[in-house]
Short mmCIF file of C-alpha atoms in Angstrom, two decimals:
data_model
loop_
_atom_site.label_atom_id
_atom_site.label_comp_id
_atom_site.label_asym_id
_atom_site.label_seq_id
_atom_site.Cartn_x
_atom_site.Cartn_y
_atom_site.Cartn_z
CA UNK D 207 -10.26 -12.16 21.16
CA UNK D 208 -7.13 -13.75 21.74
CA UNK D 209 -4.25 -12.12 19.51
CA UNK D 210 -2.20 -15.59 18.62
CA UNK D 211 -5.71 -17.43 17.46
CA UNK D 212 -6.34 -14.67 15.77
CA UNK D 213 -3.35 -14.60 13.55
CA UNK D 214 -3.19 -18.23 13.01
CA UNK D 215 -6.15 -18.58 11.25
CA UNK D 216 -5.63 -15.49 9.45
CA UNK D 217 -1.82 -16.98 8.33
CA UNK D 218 -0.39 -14.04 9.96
CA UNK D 219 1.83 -16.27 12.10
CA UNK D 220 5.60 -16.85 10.93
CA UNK D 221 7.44 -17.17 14.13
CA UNK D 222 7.55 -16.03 17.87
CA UNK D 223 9.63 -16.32 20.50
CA UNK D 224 8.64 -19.31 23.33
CA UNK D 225 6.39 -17.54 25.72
CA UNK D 226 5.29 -14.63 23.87
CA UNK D 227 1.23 -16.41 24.23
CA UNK D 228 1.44 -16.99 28.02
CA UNK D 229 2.85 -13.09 27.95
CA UNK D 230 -0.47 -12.07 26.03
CA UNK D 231 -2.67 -14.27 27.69
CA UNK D 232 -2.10 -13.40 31.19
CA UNK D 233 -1.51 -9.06 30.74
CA UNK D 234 -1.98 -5.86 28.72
CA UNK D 235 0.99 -6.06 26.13
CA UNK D 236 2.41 -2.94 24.75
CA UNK D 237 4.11 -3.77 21.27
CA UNK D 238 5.94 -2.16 18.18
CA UNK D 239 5.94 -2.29 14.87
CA UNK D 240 8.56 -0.38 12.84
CA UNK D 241 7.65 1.94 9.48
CA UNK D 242 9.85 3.12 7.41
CA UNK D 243 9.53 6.99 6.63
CA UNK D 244 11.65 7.36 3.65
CA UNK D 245 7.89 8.76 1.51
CA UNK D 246 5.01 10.27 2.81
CA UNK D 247 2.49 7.81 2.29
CA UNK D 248 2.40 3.81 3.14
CA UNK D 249 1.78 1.36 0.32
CA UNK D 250 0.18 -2.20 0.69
CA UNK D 251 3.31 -3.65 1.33
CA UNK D 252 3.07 -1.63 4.31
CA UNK D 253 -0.71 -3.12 5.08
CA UNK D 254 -0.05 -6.69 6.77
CA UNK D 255 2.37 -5.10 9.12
CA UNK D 256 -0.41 -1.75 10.19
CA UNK D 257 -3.20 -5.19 10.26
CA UNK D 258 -1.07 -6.99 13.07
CA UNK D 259 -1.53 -3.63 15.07
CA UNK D 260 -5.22 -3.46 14.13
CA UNK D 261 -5.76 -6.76 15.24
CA UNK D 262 -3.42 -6.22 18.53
CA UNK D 263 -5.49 -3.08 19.67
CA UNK D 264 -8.97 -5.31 18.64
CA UNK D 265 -7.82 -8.01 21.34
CA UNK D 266 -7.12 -5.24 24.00
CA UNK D 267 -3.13 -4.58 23.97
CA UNK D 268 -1.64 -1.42 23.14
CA UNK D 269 0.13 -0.93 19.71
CA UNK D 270 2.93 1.67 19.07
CA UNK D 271 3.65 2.13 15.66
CA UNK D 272 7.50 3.86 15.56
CA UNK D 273 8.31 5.72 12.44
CA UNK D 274 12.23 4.53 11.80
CA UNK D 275 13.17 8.43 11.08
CA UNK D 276 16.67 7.27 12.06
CA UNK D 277 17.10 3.74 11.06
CA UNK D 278 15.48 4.72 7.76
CA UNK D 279 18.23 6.84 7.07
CA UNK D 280 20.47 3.48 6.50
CA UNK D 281 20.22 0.61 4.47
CA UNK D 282 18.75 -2.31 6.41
CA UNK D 283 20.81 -5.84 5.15
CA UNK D 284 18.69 -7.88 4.49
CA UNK D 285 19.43 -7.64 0.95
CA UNK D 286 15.98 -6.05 -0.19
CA UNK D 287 17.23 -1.63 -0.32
CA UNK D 288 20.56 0.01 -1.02
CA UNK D 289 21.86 2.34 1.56
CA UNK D 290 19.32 5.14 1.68
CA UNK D 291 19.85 8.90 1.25
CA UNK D 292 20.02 10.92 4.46
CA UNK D 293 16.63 12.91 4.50
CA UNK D 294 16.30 16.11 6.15
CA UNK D 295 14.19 17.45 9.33
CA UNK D 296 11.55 18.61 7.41
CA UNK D 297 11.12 15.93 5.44
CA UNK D 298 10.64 13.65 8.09
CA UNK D 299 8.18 14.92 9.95
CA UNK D 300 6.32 16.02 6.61
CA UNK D 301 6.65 12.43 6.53
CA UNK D 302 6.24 11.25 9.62
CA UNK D 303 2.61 13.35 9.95
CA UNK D 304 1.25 11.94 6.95
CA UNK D 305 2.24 8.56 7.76
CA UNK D 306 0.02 8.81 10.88
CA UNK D 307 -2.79 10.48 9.66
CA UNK D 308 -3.00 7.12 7.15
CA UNK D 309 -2.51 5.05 9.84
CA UNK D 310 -5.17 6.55 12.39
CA UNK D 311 -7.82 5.28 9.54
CA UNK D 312 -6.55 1.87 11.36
CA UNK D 313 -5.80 2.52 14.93
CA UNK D 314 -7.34 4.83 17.70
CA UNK D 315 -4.84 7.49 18.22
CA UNK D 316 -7.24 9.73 19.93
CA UNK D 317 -9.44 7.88 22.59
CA UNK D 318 -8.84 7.90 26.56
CA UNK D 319 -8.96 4.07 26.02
CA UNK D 320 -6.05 2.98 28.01
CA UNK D 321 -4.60 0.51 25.35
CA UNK D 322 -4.88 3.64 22.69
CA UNK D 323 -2.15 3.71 19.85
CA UNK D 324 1.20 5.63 19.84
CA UNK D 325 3.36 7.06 17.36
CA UNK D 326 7.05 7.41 17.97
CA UNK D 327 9.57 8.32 15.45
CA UNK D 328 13.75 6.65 16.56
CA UNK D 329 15.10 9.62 15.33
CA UNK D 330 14.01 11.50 18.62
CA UNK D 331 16.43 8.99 20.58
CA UNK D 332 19.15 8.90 18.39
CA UNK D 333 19.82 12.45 17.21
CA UNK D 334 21.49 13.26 20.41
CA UNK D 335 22.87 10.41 20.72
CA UNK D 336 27.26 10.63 20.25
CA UNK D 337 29.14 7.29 18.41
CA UNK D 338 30.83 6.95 21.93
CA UNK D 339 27.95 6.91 24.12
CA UNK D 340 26.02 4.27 21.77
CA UNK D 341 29.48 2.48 21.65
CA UNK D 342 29.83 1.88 25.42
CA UNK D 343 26.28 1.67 25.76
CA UNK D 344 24.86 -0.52 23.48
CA UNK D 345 28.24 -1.92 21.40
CA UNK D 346 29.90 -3.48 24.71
CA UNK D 347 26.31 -6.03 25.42
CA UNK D 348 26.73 -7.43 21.75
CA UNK D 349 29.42 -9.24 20.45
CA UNK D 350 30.90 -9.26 16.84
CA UNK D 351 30.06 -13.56 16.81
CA UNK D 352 26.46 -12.85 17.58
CA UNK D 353 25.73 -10.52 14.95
CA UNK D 354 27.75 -12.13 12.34
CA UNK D 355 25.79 -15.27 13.22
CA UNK D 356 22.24 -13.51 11.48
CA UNK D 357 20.96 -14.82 8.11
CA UNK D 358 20.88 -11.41 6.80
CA UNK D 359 24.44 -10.14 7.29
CA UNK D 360 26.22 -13.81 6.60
CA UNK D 361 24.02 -14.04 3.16
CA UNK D 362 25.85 -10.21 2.30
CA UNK D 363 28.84 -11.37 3.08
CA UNK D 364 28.78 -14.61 1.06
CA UNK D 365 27.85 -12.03 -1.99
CA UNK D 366 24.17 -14.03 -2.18
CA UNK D 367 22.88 -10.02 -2.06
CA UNK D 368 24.11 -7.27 -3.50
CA UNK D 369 27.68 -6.73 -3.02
CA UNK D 370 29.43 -6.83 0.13
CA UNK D 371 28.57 -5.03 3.99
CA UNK D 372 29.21 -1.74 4.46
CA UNK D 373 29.77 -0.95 8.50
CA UNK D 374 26.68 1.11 8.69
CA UNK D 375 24.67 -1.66 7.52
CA UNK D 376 26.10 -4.02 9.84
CA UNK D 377 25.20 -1.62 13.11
CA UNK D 378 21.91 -2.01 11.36
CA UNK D 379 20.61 -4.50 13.65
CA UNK D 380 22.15 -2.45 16.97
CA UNK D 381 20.14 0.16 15.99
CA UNK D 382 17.26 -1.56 15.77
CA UNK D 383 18.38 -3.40 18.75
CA UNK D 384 19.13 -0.23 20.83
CA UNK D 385 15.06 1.03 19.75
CA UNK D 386 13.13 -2.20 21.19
CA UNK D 387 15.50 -1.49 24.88
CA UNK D 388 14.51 1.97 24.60
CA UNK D 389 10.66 1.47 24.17
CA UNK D 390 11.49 -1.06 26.47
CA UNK D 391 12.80 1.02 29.69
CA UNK D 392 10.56 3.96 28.37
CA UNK D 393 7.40 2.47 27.72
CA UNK D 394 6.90 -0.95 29.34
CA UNK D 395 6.93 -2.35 25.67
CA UNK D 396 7.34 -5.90 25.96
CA UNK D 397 7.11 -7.26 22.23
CA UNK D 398 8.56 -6.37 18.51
CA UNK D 399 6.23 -7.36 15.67
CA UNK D 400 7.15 -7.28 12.00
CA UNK D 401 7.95 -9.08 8.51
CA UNK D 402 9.90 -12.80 8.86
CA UNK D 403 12.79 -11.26 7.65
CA UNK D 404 13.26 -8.69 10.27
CA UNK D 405 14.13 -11.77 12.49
CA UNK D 406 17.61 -11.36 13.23
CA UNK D 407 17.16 -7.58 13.74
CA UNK D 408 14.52 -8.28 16.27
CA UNK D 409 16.10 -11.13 18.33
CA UNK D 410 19.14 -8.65 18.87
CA UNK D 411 16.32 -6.51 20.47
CA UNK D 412 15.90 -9.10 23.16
CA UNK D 413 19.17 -10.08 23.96
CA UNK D 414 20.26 -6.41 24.49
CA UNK D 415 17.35 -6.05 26.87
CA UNK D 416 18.38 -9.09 28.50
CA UNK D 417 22.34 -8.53 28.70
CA UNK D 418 21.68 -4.64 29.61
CA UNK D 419 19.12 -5.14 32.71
CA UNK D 420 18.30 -8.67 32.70
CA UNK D 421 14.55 -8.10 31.27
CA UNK D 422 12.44 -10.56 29.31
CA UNK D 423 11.25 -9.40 25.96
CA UNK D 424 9.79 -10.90 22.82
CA UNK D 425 9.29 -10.97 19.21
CA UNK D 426 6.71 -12.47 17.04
CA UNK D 427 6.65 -11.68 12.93
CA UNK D 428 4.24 -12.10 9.88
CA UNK D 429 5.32 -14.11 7.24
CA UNK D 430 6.24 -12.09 3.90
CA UNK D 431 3.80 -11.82 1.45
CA UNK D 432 3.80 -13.05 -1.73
CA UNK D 433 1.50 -13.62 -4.79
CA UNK D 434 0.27 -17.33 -5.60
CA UNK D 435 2.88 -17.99 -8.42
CA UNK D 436 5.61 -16.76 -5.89
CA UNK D 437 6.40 -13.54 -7.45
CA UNK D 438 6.20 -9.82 -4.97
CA UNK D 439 3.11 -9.03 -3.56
CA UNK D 440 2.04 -5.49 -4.21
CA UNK D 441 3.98 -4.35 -6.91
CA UNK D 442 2.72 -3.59 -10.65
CA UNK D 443 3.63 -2.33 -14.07
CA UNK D 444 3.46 1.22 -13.00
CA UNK D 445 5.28 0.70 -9.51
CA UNK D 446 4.32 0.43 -5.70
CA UNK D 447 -0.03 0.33 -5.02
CA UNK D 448 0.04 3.36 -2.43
CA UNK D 449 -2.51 4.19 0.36
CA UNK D 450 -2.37 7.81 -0.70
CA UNK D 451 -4.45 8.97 -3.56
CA UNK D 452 -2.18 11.42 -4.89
CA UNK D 453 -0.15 8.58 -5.95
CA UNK D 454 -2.57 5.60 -6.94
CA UNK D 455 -5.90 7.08 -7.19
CA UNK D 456 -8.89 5.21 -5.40
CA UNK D 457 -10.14 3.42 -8.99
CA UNK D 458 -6.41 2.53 -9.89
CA UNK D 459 -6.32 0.66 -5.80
CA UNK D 460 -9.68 -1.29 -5.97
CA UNK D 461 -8.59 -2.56 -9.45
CA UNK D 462 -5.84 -4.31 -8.41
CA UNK D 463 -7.64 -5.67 -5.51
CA UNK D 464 -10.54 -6.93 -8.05
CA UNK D 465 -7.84 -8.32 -10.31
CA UNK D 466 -6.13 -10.56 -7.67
CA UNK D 467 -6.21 -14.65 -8.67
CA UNK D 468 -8.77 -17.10 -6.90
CA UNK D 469 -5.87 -18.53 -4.73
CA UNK D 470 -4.43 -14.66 -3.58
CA UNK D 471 -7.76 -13.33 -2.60
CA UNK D 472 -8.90 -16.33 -0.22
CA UNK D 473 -5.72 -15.85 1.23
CA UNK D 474 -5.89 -11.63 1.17
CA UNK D 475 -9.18 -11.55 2.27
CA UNK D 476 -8.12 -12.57 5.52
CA UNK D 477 -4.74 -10.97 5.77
CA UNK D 478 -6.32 -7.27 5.03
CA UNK D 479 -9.65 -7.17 6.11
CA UNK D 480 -11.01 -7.62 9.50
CA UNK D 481 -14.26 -9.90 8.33
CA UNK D 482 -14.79 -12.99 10.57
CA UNK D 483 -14.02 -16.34 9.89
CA UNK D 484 -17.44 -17.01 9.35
CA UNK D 485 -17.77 -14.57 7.14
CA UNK D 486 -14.79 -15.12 5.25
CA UNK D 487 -15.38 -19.27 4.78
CA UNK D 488 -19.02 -18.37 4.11
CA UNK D 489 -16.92 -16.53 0.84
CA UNK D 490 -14.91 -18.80 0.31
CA UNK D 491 -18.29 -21.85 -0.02
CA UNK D 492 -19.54 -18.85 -2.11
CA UNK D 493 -16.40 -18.84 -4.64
CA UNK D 494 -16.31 -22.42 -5.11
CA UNK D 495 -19.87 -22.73 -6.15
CA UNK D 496 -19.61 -20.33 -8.54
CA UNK D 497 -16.24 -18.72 -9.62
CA UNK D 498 -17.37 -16.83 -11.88
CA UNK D 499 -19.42 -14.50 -9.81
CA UNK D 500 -15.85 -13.94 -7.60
CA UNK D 501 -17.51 -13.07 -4.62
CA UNK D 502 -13.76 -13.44 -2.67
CA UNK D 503 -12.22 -10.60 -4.92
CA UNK D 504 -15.46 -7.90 -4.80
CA UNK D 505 -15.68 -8.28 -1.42
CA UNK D 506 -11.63 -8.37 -0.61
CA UNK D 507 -11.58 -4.81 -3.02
CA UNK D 508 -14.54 -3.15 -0.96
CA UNK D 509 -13.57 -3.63 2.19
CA UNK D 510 -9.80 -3.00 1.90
CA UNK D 511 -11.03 0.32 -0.66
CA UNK D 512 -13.23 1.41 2.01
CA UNK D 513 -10.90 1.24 4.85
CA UNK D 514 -8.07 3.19 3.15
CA UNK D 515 -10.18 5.59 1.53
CA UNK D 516 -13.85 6.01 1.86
CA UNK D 517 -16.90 4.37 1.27
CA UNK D 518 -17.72 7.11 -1.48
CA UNK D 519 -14.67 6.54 -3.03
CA UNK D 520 -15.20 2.88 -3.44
CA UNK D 521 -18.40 3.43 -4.71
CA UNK D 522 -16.93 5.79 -7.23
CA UNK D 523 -14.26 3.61 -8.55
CA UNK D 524 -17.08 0.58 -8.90
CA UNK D 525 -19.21 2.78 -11.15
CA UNK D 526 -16.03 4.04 -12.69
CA UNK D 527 -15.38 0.55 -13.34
CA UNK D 528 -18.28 -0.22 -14.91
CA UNK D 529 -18.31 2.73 -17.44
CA UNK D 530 -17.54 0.88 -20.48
CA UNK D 531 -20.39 -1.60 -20.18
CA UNK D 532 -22.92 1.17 -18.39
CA UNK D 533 -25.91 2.52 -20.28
CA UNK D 534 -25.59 5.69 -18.36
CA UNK D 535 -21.53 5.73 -19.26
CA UNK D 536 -22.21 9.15 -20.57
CA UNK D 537 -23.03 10.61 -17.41
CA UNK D 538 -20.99 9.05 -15.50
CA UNK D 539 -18.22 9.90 -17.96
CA UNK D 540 -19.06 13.91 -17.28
CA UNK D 541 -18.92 12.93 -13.15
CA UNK D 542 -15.48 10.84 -12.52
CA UNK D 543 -12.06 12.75 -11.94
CA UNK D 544 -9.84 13.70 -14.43
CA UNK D 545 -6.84 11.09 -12.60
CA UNK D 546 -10.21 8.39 -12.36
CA UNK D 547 -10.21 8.77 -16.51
CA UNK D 548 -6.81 8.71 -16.95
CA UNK D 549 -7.16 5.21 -15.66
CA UNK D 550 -9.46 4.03 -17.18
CA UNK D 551 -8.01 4.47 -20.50
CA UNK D 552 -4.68 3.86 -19.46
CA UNK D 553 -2.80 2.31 -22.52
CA UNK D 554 -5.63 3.24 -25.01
CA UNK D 555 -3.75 5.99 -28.25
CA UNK D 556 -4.14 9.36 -27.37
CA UNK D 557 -4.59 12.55 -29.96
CA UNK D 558 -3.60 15.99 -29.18
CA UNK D 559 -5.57 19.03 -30.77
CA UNK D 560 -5.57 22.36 -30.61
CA UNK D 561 -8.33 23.96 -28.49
CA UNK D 562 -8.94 26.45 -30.98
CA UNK D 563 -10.25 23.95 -33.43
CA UNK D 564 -13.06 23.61 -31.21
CA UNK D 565 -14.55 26.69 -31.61
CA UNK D 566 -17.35 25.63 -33.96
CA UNK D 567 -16.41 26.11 -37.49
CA UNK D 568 -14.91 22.30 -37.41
CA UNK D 569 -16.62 19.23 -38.06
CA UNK D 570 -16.06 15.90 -36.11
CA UNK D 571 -15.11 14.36 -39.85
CA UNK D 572 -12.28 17.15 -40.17
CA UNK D 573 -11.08 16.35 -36.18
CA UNK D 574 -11.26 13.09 -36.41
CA UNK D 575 -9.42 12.56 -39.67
CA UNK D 576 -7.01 16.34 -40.79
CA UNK D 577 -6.77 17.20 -36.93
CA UNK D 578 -6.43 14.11 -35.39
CA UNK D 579 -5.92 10.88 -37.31
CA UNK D 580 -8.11 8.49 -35.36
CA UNK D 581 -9.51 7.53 -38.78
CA UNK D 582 -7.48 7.21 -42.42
CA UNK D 583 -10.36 8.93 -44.43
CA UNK D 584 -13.73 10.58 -44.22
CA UNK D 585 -15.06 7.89 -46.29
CA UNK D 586 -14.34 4.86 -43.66
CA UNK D 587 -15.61 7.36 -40.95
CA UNK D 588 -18.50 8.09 -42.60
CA UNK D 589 -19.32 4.20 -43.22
CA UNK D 590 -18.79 3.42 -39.77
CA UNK D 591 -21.30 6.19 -38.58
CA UNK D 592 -23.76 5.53 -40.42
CA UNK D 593 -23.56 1.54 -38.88
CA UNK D 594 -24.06 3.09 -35.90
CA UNK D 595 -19.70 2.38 -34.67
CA UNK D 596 -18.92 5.94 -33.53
CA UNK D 597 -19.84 7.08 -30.28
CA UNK D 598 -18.49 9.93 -28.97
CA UNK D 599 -17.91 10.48 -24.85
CA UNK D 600 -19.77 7.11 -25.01
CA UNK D 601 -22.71 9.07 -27.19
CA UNK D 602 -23.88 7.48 -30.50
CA UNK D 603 -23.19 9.48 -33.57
CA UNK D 604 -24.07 9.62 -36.88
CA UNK D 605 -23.93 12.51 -38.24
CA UNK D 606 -19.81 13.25 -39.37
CA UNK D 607 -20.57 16.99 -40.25
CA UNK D 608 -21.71 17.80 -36.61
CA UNK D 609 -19.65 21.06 -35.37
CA UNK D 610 -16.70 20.34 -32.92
CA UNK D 611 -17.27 22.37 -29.73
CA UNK D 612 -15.96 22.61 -26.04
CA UNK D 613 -19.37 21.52 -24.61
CA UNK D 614 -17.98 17.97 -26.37
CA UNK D 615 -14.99 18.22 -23.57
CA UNK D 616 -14.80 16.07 -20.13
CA UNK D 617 -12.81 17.43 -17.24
CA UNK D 618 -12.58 20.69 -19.64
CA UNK D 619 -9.67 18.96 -21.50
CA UNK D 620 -10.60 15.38 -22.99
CA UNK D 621 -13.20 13.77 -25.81
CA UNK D 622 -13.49 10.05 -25.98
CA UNK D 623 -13.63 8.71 -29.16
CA UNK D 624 -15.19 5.01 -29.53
CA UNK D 625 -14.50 2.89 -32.66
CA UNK D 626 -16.83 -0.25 -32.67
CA UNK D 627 -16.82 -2.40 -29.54
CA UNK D 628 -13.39 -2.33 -27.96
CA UNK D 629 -11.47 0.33 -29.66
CA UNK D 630 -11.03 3.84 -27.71
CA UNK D 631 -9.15 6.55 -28.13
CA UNK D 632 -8.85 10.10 -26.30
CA UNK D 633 -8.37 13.42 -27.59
CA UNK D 634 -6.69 15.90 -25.63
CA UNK D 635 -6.73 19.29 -25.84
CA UNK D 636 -2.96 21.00 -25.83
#
C-alpha cells in the first residue's frame, strides 16, 4: 500500500512538506504523532490522528505515538485550550498506560515485526532538562521573527483568540520543536504527522533539525474534522464521545455513529474505518439507491464500535437499540447494563420510591398514582389498562391491583413504566 494514495482517497491529506512521498516511497519511515495526556482515555477527536498511524504501520513504516506528558502541561496557541493545569507523576503515567492500552486495539505494540509501534511520553526528555540548557540549546537555532511569523501565535496576538500570549505559550512551538529533533537524533524519526493546525508547531520541528545538524525532516497533517453543516466534529449535548467505556458506554458510542447525516458518514466511513475503497463506494451505490435503509451509517457504527470495543459489545448496544421496537424487549430489558439503560431512557421523567413499598402489600394502582405520580388518578390508570396502554418492564398489564414486588426490578434498582406508544417513564428505587 502506498501511505500518500492511501490518505488521499480517504481525505486524510491536508498538507505535507515537498518530498515527504519520494521519502516514503523509496525507505522504511519512522514517524510521530503527538497525544495529549491531560485524561486517561482518548475520545474520537483523538481517532483520525491514531487512523494516520494505523494506516502508516498497514503500508510498512513504523509509527511512534508520543504521549505530550510535558507539552501537555502548557497551553498550546492555537487558540483551541487555556493554559492547562500542571498534572502530577502519577497522574501521568496513570494516564499515559491507559492511553496505550486504547491505542494497542490500533497498532501492534507487541510483535518482533521490525516496523512495530512505540510509545514515548516528552516528559522523559524534558524533566531534566534546566531553562539554560534548552535556552542555548534549542533557543539560539530559532529566532524571535520566525516564530512570530506562525498563524497561531500572530492570530493571539491580534486578540482573534482568546486574550493575549503568555511566554509559555509562545515556547509552545520550541517545545514541540525541540521533541521532533529529539526523536529525530534518538530514533531515526524522519516525519511529524498531525491535525492542519499543528502546522506551524511542526515546521519549527524541521527547521531546528535542519539549523542544529543540517538533517532533512518532514511533516505531513490531516485536515481537521468537522461535521457537514461546519459545526465540531465529535462533540454532543452531554460532552466529548470517549473511547473508554467508563465514560461513554458502548450503546451511548455506536449511537452517535448511527445518528451521523448522509453527507458525514460517506465521508467518516473512510476516515475511521479501514474498509477498502471498493467496499466503501460499493456503500456508498448502496446509500443512494436506497437512503432509507442507511447502509453508510450501520456499517460506519459497527466497524468503528467493534474496533474500540468489542464485537460483543456492538452487538449488545444493536439489540439494546432495538429494545423499544423488540418483541423480546422484556428479556432483553432483564440482560443490558444498568449504564446501557440509563441510556436508553436518557431524558425520559424519572420517579423515586421507596424500596420498602415493594414488599408486597402495594398495588401497581397505589405506586403508580400515591407513590409515584406517573398517573393523576386510579380511574385514568385503570381505563388505560384495561385498553391494553400499560406495560410494565415492556410487559402488558391489565390488572391495576397486581402486588408491587422486587422481582418487578431491573438491574435490582429500576421498573419501566410504559404509557401508550411513546411515553416512558422509570421508577427508581431510593
Amino acid at each position: 500500500m502506498n501511505f500518500i494514495e492511501e490518505l488521499k482517497w480517504r481525505g486524510m491529506l491536508h498538507t505535507m512538506i515537498p518530498g515527504t512521498d519520494e521519502l516514503l516511497e523509496k525507505e522504511k519511515v519512522t514517524a510521530y504523532l503527538g497525544i495529549d495526556p491531560t485524561a486517561d482515555s482518548l475520545h474520537i477527536g483523538h481517532l483520525c490522528g491514531v487512523m494516520i498511524l494505523r494506516h502508516f504501520q498497514r503500508c510498512g513504516h513504523k509509527p511512534i505515538a508520543l504521549v505530550g506528558g510535558a507539552t501537555g502541561m502548557i497551553g498550546d496557541p492555537s487558540g483551541k485550550s487555556a493554559e492547562r493545569n500542571l498534572l502530577d507523576e502519577a497522574t501521568l503515567r496513570h494516564n499515559q498506560e491507559a492511553i496505550k492500552k486504547q491505542l494497542s486495539k490500533f497498532l501492534d505494540f507487541e510483535s518482533d515485526a521490525p516496523n512495530r509501534a512505540e510509545l514515548v511520553n516528552n516528559y522523559d526528555w524534558m524533566k531534566e532538562f534546566s531553562f539554560l540548557d534548552f535556552a542555548r540549546t534549542v533557543g539560539k537555532h530559532i529566532t524571535v521573527n520566525y516564530m512570530m511569523a506562525k498563524d497561531s501565535v500572530k492570530k493571539r496576538l491580534n486578540g482573534e483568540a482568546r486574550d493575549g500570549l503568555s511566554f509559555t505559550e509562545f515556547t509552545y512551538q520550541l517545545l514541540q520543536g525541540y521533541d521532533f529533533l529529539h526523536l529525530f537524533e534518538t530514533k531515526g524519526c524522519k516525519l511529524q504527522m498531525g491535525g492542519s493546525d499543528q502546522w506551524g508547531n511542526m515546521t519549527t520541528g524541521t527547521e531546528l533539525i535542519r539549523r542544529t545538524n543540517g538533517g532533512e525532516a518532514y511533516a505531513l497533517t490531516c485536515p481537521l474534522i468537522t461535521k457537514a453543516d461546519g459545526t465540531k466534529f465529535g462533540k454532543t449535548e452531554s460532552g466529548n464521545v470517549w473511547l473508554d467505556p467508563r465514560y461513554t458506554s458502548p450503546y451511548k458510542f455506536y449511537q452517535f455513529w448511527l445518528n451521523v447525516s448522509d453527507d458525514d458518514a460517506e465521508r467518516y466511513i473512510k476516515i475511521f474505518t479501514s474498509l477498502t475503497r471498493e467496499e466503501v463506494d460499493a456503500l456508498v451505490a448502496e446509500q443512494k439507491a436506497d437512503p432509507g435503509l442507511r447502509p453508510l451509517q450501520k456499517r460506519l457504527a459497527k466497524e468503528v464500535t467493534v474496533m474500540v470495543h468489542s464485537e460483543a459489545d456492538y452487538n449488545a448496544a444493536v439489540e439494546a437499540s432495538q429494545i423499544l421496537f423488540s418483541n423480546k424487549a422484556g428479556e432483553l430489558l432483564r440482560n443490558i447494563d444498568e449504564q446501557t439503560l440509563l441510556d436508553i431512557f436518557e431524558g425520559v421523567d424519572k420517579f423515586e420510591i421507596d424500596r420498602a413499598d415493594l414488599d408486597g402489600s402495594v398495588n401497581l394502582a397505589v405506586l403508580l398514582t400515591d407513590k409515584a405520580k406517573v398517573f393523576p388518578s386510579k380511574g385514568e390508570l385503570r381505563k388505560l389498562a384495561q385498553g391494553n396502554g400499560l406495560s410494565v418492564n415492556k410487559e402488558k398489564v391489565t390488572d391495576i391491583n397486581l402486588p408491587a414486588t422486587q422481582e418487578m426490578l431491573l438491574n435490582d434498582k429500576y421498573i419501566l413504566i410504559q404509557k401508550g406508544k411513546k411515553n416512558y417513564y422509570l421508577l427508581i428505587v431510593k
